[in-house]
Amino acid sequence: MDIESLLERLLAGERAAISEALNLVDDQRSEQREWALELLDRLSAQEAATRAHVVGLTGAPGAGKSSLLNALVESLREASSRVGIIAVDPSSQRSGGALLGDRMRLSASAREAGVFLRSMAARDRLGGLADATRASTVVLCASFDWVFIETVGIGQSECEVAQLVDSLVFVAQPGAGDTLQFMKAGILELPDIFVVNKADTGAVADRTRTELGGALQLAEASATPGWKPPLLSASARDRTGIEEVQTQIEAHAEATRASGDFARRRKEGQLAFATESLLRRYGEWGLAQIGGTHEIGRRLERAEGRSAFGIVLDLGREIEAALGQG
Ligand SMILES: Nc1nc2c(ncn2[C@@H]2O[C@H](COP(=O)(O)OP(=O)(O)OP(=O)(O)O)[C@@H](O)[C@H]2O)c(=O)[nH]1
Ligand SMILES: [Mg+2]
């Protein structure tokens, strides 16, 4: 396995290398997994890793996330930005056509060289979906300016995706009563930007916007200092309000970076990844061999250029050595 050359080809944006790397980080076999962690560790140290901005797009099924993304990608491509997309299908209950549908809806722009789309299905996945998504994100960050993650969700999955991204956009479905569900779940604080899509539906969209606006006034302040999550209206169908969505995403990218919130989020994400992936592989008992979850945080603190992926590799070897001796 020539990690060095794969790394170079990735940084050069070579499509074949991107597919190769995505397959590698999805491979659960022991040896491949170690190569993958090594690659991800090397990628994390690249300037490209922090230059790229990761945006999550979440919302109820059918809210128009893919359509909105398609419009955004077109608009970003006009500015010559390179865009990587991960479409996550978290539920096996969803219609089998969902992934294919996403692919088709995004196909026009996805055929271009500057756009790359990866679909990920939750079913048949051995590792955690969040970890797999994170690994794919790191790969795409090497080659693209923007990386978008589309996930369906109300509740649990927002919390999970919030840990994976630098900016979170919530796409509201007019009339779907999302707002109430969101308030109940207490997760109105998570999104950095709110978009009521399908503005072309008129009164229904207006009512949802008013409702959401009211709920947002009661919500906690944003995690990003100095940032008040904007509430926008857009129509992916009529291509209205798209530019404003893009402008606000760019504004949040700037705000989160300037305030140090970006670094904090990435750090938290790294800790979550390392803890979850070691726990899943070795369990509480395995982790206890190296001093428990506490030790993971300590290692990350004094990591000196080693990313969470490298730490998972190191600690995994230490745990295996300890268990081998015991
Ligand atoms: N009227 C109207 N319909 C829209 C708009 N955006 C999307 N749609 C329609 O809404 C439906 C769902 O759109 P998608 O973009 O697939 O929604 P999604 O949120 O990605 O759906 P899932 O990935 O299945 O959760 C499709 O029939 C779209 O044509 C819009 O701005 N206005
Ligand atoms: Mg979709």
JSON list of C-alpha atoms and ligand atoms in Angstrom, two decimals, residues 65-66 94 102 105 150, ligand 2:
[
{"chain": "A", "resi": 65, "resn": "LYS", "atom": "CA", "xyz": [-32.26, 18.97, 0.80]},
{"chain": "A", "resi": 66, "resn": "SER", "atom": "CA", "xyz": [-30.95, 17.39, -2.42]},
{"chain": "A", "resi": 94, "resn": "ARG", "atom": "CA", "xyz": [-36.66, 4.44, 3.59]},
{"chain": "A", "resi": 102, "resn": "ASP", "atom": "CA", "xyz": [-30.49, 11.55, -4.88]},
{"chain": "A", "resi": 105, "resn": "ARG", "atom": "CA", "xyz": [-31.31, 14.70, -8.88]},
{"chain": "A", "resi": 150, "resn": "GLU", "atom": "CA", "xyz": [-26.83, 15.50, 3.47]},
{"chain": "B", "resi": 2, "resn": "MG", "atom": "MG", "xyz": [-32.15, 13.89, -0.62]}
]
